[in-house]
PDB file of C-alpha atoms in Angstrom:
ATOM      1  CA  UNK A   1       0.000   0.000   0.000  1.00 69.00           C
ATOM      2  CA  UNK A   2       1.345   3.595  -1.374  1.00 86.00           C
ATOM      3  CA  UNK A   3       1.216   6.422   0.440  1.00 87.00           C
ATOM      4  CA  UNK A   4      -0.794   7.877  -1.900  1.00 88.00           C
ATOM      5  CA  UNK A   5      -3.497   5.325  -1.884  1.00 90.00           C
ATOM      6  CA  UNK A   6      -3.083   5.960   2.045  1.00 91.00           C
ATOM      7  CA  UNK A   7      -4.373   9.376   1.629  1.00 91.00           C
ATOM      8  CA  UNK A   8      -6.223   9.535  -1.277  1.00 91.00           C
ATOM      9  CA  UNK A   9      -8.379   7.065   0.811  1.00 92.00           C
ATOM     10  CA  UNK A  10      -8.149   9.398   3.897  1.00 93.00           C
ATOM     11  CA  UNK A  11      -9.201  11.978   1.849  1.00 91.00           C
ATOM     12  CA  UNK A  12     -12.309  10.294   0.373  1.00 92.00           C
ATOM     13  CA  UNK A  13     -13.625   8.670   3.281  1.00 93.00           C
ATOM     14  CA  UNK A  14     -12.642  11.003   6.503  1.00 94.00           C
ATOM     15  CA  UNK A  15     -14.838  13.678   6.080  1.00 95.00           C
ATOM     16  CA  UNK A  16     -18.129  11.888   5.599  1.00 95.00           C
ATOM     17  CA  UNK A  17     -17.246   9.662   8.173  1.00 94.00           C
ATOM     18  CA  UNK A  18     -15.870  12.669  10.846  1.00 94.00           C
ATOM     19  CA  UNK A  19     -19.805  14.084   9.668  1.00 94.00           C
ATOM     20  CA  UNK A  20     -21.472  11.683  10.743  1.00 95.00           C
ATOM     21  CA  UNK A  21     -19.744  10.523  13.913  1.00 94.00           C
ATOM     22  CA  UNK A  22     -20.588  14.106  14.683  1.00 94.00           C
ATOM     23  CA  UNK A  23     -24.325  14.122  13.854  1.00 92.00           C
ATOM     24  CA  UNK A  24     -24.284  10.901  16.361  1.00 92.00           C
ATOM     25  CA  UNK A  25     -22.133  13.096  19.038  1.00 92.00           C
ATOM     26  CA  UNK A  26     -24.894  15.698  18.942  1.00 89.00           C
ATOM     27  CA  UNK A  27     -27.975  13.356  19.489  1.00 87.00           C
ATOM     28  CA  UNK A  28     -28.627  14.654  22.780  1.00 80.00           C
ATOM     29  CA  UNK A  29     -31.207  11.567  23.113  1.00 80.00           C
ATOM     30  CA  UNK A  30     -28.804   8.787  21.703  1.00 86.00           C
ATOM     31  CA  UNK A  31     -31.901   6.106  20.887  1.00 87.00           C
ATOM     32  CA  UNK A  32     -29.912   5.580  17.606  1.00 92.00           C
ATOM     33  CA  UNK A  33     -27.442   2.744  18.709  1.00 93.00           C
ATOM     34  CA  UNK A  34     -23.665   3.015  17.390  1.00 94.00           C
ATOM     35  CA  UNK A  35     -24.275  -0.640  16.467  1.00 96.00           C
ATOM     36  CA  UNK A  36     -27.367   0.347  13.757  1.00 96.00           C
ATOM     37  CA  UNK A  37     -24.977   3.159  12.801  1.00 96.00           C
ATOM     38  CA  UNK A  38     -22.916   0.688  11.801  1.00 97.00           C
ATOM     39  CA  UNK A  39     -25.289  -1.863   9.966  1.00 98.00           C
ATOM     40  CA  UNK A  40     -26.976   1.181   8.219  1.00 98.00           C
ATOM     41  CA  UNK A  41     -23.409   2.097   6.795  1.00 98.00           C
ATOM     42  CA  UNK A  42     -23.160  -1.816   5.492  1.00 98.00           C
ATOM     43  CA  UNK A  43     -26.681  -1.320   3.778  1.00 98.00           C
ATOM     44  CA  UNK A  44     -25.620   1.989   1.990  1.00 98.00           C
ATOM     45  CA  UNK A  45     -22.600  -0.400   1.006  1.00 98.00           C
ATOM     46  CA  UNK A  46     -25.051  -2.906  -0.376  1.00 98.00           C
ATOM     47  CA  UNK A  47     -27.347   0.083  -2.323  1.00 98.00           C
ATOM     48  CA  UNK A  48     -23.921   0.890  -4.086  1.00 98.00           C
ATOM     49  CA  UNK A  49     -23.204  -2.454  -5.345  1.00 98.00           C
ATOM     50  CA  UNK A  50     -26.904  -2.445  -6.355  1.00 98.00           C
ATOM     51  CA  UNK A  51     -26.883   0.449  -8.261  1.00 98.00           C
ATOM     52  CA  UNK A  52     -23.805  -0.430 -10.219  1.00 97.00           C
ATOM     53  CA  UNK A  53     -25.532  -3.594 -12.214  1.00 98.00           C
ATOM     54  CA  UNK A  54     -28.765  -0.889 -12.589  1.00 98.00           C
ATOM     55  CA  UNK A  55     -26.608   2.014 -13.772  1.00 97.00           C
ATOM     56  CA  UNK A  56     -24.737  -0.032 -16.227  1.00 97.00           C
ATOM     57  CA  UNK A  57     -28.163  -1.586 -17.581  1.00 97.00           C
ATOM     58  CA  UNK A  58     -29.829   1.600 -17.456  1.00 97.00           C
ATOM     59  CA  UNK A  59     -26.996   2.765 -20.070  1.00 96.00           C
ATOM     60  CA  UNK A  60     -27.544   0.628 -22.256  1.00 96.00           C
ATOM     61  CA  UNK A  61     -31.205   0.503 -22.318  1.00 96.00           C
ATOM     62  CA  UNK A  62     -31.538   4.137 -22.843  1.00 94.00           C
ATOM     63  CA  UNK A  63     -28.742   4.055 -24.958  1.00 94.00           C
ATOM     64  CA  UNK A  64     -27.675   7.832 -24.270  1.00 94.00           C
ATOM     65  CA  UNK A  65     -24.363   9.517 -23.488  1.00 96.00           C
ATOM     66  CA  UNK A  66     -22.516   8.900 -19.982  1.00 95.00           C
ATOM     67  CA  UNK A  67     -23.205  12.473 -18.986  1.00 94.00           C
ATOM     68  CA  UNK A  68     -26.708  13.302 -19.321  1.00 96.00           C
ATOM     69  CA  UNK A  69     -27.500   9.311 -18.245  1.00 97.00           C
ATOM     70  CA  UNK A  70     -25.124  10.658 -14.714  1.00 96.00           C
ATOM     71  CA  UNK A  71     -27.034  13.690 -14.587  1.00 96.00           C
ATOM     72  CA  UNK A  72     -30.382  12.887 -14.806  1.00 97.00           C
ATOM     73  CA  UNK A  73     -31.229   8.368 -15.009  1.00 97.00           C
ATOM     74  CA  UNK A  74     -28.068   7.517 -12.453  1.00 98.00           C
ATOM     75  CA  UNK A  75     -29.543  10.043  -9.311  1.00 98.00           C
ATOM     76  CA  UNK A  76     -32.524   8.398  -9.422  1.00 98.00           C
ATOM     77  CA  UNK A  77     -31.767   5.041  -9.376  1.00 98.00           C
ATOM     78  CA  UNK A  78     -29.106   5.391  -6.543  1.00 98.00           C
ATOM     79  CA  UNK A  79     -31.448   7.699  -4.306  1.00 98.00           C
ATOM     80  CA  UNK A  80     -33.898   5.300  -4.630  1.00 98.00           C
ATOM     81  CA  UNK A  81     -32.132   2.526  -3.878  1.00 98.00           C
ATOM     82  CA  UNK A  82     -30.913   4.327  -0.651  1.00 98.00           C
ATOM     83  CA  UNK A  83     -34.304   5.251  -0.040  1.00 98.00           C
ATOM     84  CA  UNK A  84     -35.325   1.781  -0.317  1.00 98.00           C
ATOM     85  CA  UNK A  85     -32.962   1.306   2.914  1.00 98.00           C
ATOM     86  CA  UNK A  86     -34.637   4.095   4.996  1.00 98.00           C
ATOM     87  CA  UNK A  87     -38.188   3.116   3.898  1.00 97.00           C
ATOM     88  CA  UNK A  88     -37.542  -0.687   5.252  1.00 97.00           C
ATOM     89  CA  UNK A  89     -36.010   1.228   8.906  1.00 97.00           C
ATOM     90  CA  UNK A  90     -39.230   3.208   9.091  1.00 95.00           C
ATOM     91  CA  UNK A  91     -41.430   0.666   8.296  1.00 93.00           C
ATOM     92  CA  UNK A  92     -39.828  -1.478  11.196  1.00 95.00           C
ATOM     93  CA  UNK A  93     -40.354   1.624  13.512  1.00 93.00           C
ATOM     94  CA  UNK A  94     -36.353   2.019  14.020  1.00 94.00           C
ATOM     95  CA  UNK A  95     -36.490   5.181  12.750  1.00 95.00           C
ATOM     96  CA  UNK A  96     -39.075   7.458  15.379  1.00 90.00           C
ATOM     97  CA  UNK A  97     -37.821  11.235  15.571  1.00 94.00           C
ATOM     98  CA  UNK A  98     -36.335  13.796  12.438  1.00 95.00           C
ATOM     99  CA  UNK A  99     -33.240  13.422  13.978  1.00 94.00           C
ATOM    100  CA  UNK A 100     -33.185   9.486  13.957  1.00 95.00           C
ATOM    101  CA  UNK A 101     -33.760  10.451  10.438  1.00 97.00           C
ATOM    102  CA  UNK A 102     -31.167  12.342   9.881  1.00 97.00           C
ATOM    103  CA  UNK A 103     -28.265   9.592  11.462  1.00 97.00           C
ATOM    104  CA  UNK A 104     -30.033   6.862   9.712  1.00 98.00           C
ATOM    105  CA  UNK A 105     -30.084   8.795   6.381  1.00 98.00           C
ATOM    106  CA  UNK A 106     -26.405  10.147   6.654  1.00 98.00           C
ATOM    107  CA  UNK A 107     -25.042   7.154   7.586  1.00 98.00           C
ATOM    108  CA  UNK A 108     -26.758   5.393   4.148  1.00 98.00           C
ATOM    109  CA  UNK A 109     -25.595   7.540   2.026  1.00 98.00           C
ATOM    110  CA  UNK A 110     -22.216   7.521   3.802  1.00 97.00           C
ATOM    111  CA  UNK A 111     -21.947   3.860   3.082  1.00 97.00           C
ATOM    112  CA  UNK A 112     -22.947   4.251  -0.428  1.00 98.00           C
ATOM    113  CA  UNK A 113     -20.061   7.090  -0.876  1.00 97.00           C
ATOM    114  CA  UNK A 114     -17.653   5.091   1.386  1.00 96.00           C
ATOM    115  CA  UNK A 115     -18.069   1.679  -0.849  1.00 97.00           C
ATOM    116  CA  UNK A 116     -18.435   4.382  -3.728  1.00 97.00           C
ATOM    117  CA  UNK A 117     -14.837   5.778  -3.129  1.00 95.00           C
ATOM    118  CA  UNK A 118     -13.179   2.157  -2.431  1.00 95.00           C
ATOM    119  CA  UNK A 119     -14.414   1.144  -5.634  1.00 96.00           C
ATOM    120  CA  UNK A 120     -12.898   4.043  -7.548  1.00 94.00           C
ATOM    121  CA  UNK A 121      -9.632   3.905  -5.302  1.00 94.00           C
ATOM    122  CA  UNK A 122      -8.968   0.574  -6.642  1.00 94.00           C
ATOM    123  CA  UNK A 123      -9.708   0.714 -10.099  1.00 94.00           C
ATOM    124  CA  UNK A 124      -8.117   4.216 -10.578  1.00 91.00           C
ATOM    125  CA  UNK A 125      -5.436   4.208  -8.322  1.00 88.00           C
ATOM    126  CA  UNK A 126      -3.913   7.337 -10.461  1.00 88.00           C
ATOM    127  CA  UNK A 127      -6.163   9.930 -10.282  1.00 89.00           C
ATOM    128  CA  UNK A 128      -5.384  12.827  -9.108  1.00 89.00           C
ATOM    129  CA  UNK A 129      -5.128  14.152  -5.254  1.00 89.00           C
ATOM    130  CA  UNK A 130      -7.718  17.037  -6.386  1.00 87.00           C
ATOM    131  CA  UNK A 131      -9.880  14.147  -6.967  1.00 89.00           C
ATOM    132  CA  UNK A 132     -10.116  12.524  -3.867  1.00 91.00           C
ATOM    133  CA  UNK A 133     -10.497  15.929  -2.251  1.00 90.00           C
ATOM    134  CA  UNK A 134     -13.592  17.090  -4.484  1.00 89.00           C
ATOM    135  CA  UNK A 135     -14.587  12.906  -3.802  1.00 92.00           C
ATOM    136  CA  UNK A 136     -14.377  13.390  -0.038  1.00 93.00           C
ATOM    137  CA  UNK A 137     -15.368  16.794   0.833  1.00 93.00           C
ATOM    138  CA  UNK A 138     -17.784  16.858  -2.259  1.00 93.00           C
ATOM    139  CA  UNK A 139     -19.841  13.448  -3.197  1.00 94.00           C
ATOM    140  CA  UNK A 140     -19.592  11.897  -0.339  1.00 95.00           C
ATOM    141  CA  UNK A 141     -21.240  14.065   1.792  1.00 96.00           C
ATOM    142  CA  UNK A 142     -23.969  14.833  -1.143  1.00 97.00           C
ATOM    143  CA  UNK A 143     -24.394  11.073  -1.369  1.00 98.00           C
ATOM    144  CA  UNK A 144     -24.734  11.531   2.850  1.00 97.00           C
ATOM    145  CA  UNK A 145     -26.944  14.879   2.725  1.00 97.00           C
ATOM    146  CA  UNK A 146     -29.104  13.728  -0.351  1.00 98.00           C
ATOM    147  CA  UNK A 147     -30.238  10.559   1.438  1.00 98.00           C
ATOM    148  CA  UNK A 148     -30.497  12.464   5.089  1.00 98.00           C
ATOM    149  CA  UNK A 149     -32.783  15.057   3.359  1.00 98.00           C
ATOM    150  CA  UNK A 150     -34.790  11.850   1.590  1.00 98.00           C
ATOM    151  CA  UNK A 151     -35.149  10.088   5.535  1.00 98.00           C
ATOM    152  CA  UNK A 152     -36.263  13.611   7.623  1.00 98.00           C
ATOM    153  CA  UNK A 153     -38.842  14.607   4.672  1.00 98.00           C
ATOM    154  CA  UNK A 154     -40.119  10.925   4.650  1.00 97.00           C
ATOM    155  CA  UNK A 155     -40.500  11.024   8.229  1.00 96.00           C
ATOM    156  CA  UNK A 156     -42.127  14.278   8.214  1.00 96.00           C
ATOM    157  CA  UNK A 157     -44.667  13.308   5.670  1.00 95.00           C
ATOM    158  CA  UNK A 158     -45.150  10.158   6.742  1.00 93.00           C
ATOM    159  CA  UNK A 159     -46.259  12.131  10.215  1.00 91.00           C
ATOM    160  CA  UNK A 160     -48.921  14.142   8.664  1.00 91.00           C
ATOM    161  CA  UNK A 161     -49.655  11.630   5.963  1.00 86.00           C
ATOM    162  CA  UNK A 162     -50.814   8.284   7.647  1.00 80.00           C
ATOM    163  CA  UNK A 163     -52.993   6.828   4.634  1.00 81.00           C
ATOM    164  CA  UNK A 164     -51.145   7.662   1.959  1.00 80.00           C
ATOM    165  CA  UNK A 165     -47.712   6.061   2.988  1.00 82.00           C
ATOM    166  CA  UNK A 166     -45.773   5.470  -0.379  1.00 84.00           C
ATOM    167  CA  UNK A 167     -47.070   8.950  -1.807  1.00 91.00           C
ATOM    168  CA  UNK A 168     -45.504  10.279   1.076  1.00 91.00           C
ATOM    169  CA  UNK A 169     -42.053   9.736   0.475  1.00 95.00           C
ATOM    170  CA  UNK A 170     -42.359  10.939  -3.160  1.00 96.00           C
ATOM    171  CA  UNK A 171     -41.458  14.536  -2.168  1.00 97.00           C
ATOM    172  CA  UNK A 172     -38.300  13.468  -0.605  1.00 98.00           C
ATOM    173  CA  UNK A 173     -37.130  11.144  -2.940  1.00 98.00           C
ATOM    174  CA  UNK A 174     -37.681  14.061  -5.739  1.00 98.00           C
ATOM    175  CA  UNK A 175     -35.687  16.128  -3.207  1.00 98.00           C
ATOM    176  CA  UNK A 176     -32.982  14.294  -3.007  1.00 98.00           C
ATOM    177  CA  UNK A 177     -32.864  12.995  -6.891  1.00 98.00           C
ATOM    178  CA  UNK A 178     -32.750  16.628  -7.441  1.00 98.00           C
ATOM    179  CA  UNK A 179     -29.984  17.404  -5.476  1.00 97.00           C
ATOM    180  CA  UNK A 180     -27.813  14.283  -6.520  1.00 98.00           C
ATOM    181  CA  UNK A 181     -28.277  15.631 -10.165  1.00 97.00           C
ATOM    182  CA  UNK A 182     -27.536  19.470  -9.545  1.00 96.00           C
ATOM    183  CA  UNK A 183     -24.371  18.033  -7.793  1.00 95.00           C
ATOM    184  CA  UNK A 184     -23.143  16.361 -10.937  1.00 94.00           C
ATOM    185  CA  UNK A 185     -24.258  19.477 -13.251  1.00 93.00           C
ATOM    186  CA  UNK A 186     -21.081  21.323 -11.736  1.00 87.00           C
ATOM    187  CA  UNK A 187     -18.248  22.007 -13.778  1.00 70.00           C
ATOM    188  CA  UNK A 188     -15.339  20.581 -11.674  1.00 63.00           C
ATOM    189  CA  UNK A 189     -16.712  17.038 -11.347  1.00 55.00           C
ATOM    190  CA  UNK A 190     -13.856  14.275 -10.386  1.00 53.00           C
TER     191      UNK A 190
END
């Protein structure tokens, strides 16, 4: 192992991760157990391994180029396939409070970006250090915020909304879809 690869990993994974063990330091009414944390972060693993057989099937179906298919089809299958993660939580009553919503969401899309990164890290082991810094500091945490936004607007509607669960957690998955996509519109993408 390179010192590069040392902290081109650092750089990809430490800041979602330092976010999240921080939005777990501040619940002040810690009913989200470390150990959930944990398995929640191994589920947003599993969503990105999902969504890489659905992305690559999805580009050839549509049959369109790489950048508008990661612009517009690719946000929406990988926000729904972490949504499909928070969606099972609720509907097993682990997730109770915004907040809950918010770890539980984070720590998804954390996993997602975490397995996301490792993936990249291994099979481009040359890019650039700019990379891993736009990587870390950039998509990870959207992956992370995108899916947290998704869990605390579920919950919310899902609150107000008792009979009409699944229409109730269209608004957030449109929310965060949105936001995936206007992340990869920018300019400097890695």
């Amino acid at each position: 192992m390179t010192a590069d690869f040392v902290l081109h990993a650092l750089l990809g994974l430490l800041p979602v991760s330092c976010f999240l063990a921080a939005l777990v330091y501040l619940d002040s009414y810690k009913l989200v157990p470390l150990r959930w944390v944990v398995s929640t972060i191994v589920l947003g693993c599993g969503a990105a391994i999902a969504s890489y057989p659905l992305n690559l099937i999805g580009l050839q179906w549509f049959d369109i180029d790489f950048t508008i298919y990661t612009r517009y089809f690719a946000p929406i299958i990988e926000e729904s396939l972490k949504a499909l993660v928070i969606w099972v939580l609720m509907r097993n009553n682990r997730i109770g409070f915004l907040v809950d919503a918010a770890i539980f969401g984070f720590a998804v899309g954390a996993g997602f970006a975490i397995f996301e990164n490792m993936y990249y890290l291994t099979i481009l082991p040359d890019m650039k250090l700019g990379t891993w810094i736009v990587r870390g500091f950039g998509t990870a945490i959207m992956h992370g915020g995108a899916t947290a936004i998704f869990a605390v607007i579920a919950r919310a509607m899902l609150e107000q909304y008792t009979t009409k669960r699944r229409i109730a957690l269209l608004p957030g998955l449109l929310l965060a879809a949105i936001t995936h996509s206007v992340f990869n519109h920018f300019f400097f993408t890695p």
